[in-house]
Short mmCIF file of C-alpha atoms in Angstrom, two decimals:
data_model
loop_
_atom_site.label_atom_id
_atom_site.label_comp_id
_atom_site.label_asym_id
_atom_site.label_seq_id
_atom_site.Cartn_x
_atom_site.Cartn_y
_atom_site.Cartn_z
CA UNK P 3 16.23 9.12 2.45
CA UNK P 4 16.94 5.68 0.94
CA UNK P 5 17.78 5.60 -2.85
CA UNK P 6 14.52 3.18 -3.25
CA UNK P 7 11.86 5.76 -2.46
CA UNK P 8 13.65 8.76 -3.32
CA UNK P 9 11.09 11.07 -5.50
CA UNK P 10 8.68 8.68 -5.53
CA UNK P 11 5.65 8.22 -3.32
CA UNK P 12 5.46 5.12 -0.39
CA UNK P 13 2.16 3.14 -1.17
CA UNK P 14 0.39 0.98 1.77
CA UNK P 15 -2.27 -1.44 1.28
CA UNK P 16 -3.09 -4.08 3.26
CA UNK P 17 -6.21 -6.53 3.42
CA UNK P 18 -8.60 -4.30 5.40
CA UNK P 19 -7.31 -0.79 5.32
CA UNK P 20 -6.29 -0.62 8.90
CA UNK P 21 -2.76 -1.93 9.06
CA UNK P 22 -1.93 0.71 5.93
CA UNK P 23 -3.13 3.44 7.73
CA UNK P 24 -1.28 3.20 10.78
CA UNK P 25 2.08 2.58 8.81
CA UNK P 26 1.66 4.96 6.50
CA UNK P 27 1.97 7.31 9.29
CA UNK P 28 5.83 6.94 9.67
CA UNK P 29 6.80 7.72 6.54
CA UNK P 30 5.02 10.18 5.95
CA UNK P 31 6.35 11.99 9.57
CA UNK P 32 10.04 11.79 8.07
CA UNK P 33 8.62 13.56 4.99
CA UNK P 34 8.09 10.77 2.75
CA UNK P 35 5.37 10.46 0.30
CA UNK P 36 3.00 8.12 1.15
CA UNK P 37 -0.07 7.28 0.17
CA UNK P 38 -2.54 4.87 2.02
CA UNK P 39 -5.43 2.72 0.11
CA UNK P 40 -7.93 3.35 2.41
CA UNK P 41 -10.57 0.91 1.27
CA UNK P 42 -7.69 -2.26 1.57
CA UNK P 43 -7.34 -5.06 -1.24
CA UNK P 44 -10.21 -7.22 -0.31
CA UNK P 45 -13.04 -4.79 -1.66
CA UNK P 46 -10.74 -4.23 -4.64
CA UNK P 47 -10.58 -7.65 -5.57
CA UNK P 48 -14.54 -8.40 -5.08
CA UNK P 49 -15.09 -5.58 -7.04
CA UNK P 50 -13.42 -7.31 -10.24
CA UNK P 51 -10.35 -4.72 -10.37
CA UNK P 52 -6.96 -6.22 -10.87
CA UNK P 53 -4.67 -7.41 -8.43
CA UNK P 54 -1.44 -8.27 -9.48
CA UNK P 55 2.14 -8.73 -7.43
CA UNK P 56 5.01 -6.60 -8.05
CA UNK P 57 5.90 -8.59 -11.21
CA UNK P 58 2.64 -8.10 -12.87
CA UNK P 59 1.31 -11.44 -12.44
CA UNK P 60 -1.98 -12.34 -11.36
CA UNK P 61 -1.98 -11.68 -7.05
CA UNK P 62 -4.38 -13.83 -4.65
CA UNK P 63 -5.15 -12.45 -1.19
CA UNK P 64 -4.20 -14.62 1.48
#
């Protein structure tokens, strides 16, 4: 298992939902933690809850 995801769970989230769920399948068959977010990013974001990139600044959904 790479270094990068080693004790720590895999999270997928895509725009809809459905893309994360299919590849959250993979890892998860090697024994990986991960974790899908079911609902996607869209309904986050219309809902008002943060979205942010990977350095903590504000994210936009393309």
């Amino acid at each position: 298992m790479p270094d990068t995801v080693q004790g720590r769970p895999v999270v997928g989230i895509c725009r809809s939902g459905h893309r994360s769920r299919q590849t959250a399948k993979l890892p998860a068959s090697r024994d990986i933690d991960a974790v899908d977010v079911p609902e996607g990013i869209a309904p986050r974001a219309r809902a008002g809850r943060p979205v942010v990139d990977e350095g903590g600044r504000g994210g936009r959904i393309a």
